[in-house]
CSV table of C-alpha atoms in Angstrom, one decimal:
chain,number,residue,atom,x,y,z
G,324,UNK,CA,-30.4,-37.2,-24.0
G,325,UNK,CA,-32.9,-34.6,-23.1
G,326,UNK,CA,-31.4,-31.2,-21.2
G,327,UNK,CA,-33.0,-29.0,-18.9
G,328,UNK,CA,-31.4,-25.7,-18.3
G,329,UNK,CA,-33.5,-24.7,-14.5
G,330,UNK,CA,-32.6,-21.1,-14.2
G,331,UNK,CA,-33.4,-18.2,-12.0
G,332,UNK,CA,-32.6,-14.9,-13.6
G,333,UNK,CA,-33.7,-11.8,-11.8
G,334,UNK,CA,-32.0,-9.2,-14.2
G,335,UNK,CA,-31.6,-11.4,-17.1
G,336,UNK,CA,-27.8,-12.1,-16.8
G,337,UNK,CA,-28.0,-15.7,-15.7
G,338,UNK,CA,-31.1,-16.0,-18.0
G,339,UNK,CA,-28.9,-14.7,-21.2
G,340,UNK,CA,-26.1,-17.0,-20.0
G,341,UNK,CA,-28.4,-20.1,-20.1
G,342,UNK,CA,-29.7,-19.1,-23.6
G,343,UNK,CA,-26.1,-19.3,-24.9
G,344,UNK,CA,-25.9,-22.5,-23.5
G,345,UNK,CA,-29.0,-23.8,-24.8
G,346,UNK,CA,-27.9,-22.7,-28.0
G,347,UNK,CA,-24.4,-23.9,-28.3
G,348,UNK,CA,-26.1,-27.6,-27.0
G,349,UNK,CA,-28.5,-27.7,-29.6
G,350,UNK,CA,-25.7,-26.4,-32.6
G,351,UNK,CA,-23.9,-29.5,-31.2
G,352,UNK,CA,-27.2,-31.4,-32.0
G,353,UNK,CA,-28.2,-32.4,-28.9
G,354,UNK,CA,-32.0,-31.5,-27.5
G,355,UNK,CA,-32.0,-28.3,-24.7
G,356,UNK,CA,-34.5,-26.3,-23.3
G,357,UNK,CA,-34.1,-23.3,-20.8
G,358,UNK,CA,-36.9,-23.7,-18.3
G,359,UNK,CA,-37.4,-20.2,-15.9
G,360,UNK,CA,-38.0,-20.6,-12.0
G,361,UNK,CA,-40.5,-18.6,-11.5
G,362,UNK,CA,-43.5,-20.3,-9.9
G,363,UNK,CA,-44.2,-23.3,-11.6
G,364,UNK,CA,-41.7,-26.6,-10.9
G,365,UNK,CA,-40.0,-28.2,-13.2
G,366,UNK,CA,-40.8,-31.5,-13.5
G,367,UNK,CA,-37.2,-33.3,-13.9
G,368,UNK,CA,-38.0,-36.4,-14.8
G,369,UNK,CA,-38.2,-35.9,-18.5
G,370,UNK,CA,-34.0,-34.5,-18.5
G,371,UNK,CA,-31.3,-37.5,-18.9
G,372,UNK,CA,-29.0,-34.3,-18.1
G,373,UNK,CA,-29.6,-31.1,-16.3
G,374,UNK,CA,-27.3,-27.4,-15.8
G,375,UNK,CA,-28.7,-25.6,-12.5
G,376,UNK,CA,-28.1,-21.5,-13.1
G,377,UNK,CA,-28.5,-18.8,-10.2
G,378,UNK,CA,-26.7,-15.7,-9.7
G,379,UNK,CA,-25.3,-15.2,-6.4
G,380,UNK,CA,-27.3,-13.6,-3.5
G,381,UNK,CA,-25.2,-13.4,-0.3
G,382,UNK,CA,-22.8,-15.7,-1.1
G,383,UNK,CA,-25.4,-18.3,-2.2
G,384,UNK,CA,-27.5,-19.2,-5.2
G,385,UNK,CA,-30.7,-17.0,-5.0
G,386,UNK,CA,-33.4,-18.2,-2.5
G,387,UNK,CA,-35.4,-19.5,-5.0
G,388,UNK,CA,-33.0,-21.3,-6.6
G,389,UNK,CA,-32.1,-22.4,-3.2
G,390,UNK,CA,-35.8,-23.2,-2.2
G,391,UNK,CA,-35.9,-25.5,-5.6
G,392,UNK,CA,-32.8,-27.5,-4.8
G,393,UNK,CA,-34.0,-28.2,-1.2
G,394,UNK,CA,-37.4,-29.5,-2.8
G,395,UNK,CA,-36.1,-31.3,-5.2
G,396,UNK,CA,-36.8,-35.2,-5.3
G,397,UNK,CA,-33.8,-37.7,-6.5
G,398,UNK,CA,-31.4,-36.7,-9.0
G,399,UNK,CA,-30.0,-40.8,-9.5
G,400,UNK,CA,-28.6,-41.5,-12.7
G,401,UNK,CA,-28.3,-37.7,-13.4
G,402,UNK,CA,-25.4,-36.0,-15.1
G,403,UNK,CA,-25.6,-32.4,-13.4
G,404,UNK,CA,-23.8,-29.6,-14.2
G,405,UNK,CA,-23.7,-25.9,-12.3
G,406,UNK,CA,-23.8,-22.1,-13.0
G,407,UNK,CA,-23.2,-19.1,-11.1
G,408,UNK,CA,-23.3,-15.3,-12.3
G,409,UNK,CA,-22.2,-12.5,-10.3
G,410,UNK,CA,-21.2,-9.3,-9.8
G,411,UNK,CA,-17.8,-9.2,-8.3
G,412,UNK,CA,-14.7,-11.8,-8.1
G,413,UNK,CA,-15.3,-15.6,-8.0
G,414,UNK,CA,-13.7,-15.3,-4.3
G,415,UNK,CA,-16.7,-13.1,-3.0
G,416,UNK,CA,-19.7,-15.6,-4.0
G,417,UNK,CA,-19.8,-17.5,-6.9
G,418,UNK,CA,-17.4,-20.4,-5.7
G,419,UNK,CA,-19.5,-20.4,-2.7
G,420,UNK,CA,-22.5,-20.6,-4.6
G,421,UNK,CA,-21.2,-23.3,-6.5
G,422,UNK,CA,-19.9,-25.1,-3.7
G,423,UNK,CA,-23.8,-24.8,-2.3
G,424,UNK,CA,-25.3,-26.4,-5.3
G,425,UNK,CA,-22.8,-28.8,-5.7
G,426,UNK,CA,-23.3,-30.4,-1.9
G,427,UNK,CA,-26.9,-30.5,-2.3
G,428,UNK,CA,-27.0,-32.5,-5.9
G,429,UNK,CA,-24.8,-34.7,-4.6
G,430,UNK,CA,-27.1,-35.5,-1.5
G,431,UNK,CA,-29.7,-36.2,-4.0
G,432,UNK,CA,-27.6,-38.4,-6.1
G,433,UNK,CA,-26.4,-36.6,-9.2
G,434,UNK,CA,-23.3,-37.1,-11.4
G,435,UNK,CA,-21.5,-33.8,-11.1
G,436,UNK,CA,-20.3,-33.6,-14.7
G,437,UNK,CA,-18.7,-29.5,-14.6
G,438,UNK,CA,-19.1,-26.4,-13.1
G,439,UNK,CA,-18.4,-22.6,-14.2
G,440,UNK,CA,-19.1,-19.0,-13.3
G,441,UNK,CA,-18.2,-15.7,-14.6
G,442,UNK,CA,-18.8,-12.3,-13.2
G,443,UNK,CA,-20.5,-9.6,-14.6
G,444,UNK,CA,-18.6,-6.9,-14.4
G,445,UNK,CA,-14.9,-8.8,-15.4
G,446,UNK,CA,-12.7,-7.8,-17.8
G,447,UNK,CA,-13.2,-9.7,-21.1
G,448,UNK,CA,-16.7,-11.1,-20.3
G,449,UNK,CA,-18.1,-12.3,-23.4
G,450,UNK,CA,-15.1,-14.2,-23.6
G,451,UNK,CA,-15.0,-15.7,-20.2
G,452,UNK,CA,-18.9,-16.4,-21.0
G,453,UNK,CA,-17.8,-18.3,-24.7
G,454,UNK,CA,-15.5,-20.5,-22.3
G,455,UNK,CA,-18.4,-21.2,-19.9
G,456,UNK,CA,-20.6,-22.3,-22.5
G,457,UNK,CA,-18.1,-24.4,-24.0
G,458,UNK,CA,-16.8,-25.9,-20.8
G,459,UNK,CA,-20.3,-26.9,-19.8
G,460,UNK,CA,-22.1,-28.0,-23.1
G,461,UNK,CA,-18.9,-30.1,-23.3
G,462,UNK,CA,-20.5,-32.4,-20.2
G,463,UNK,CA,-23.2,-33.4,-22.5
């Protein structure tokens, strides 16, 4: 099974997140590949399995990870899993974020297979980040 990483990174955070990721899924033999929202679309299709990443903007995934998601055509058969970085506690944004994706792959028919976050200025972050990356290469 083919896995697309979609991120949106505007400091590199989530990006560096979704690069561990990537890398722990491919040391674990399957096939990854980080693809950056920028301006082009990724075209879905080619991913049996696919890990949404956006830090939090507001409370909510970034608008142009929000944009994507509301664009985005059927996600049937789909095993999904979701990301959120942030700054501050889970409480003020990244459940909220994650709660945000979640609804909307759901609408479009995905298999929501894990979820995780970690915020960027905890305590113990490259561990929390190990335990991510674990915790969502392990729905693949």
């Amino acid at each position: 099974m083919k896995i697309g990483i979609i991120a949106y990174s505007k400091t590199g955070n989530t990006l560096y997140v979704a690069e561990k990721l990537r890398d722990e899924l491919i040391s674990a033999g399957k096939e990854a590949s980080v693809v950056r929202l920028r301006s082009e679309t990724p075209d879905l299709e080619r991913y049996g399995g696919l890990v949404f990443c956006s830090p939090v903007n507001g409370g909510a995934p970034a608008d142009t990870m929000k944009s994507y998601l509301a664009k985005m055509k059927s996600l049937e058969g789909k095993k999904v899993a979701l990301m959120a970085t942030g700054l501050f506690p889970a409480a003020l944004g990244r459940r909220q974020t994650l709660a945000y994706m979640k609804k909307i792959c759901r609408e479009k028919g995905a298999e929501i297979c894990g979820e995780a976050s970690v915020g960027w200025w905890s305590f113990g972050r490259e561990r929390k980040i190990e335990r991510l990356v674990d915790d969502l290469a392990s729905c693949f």
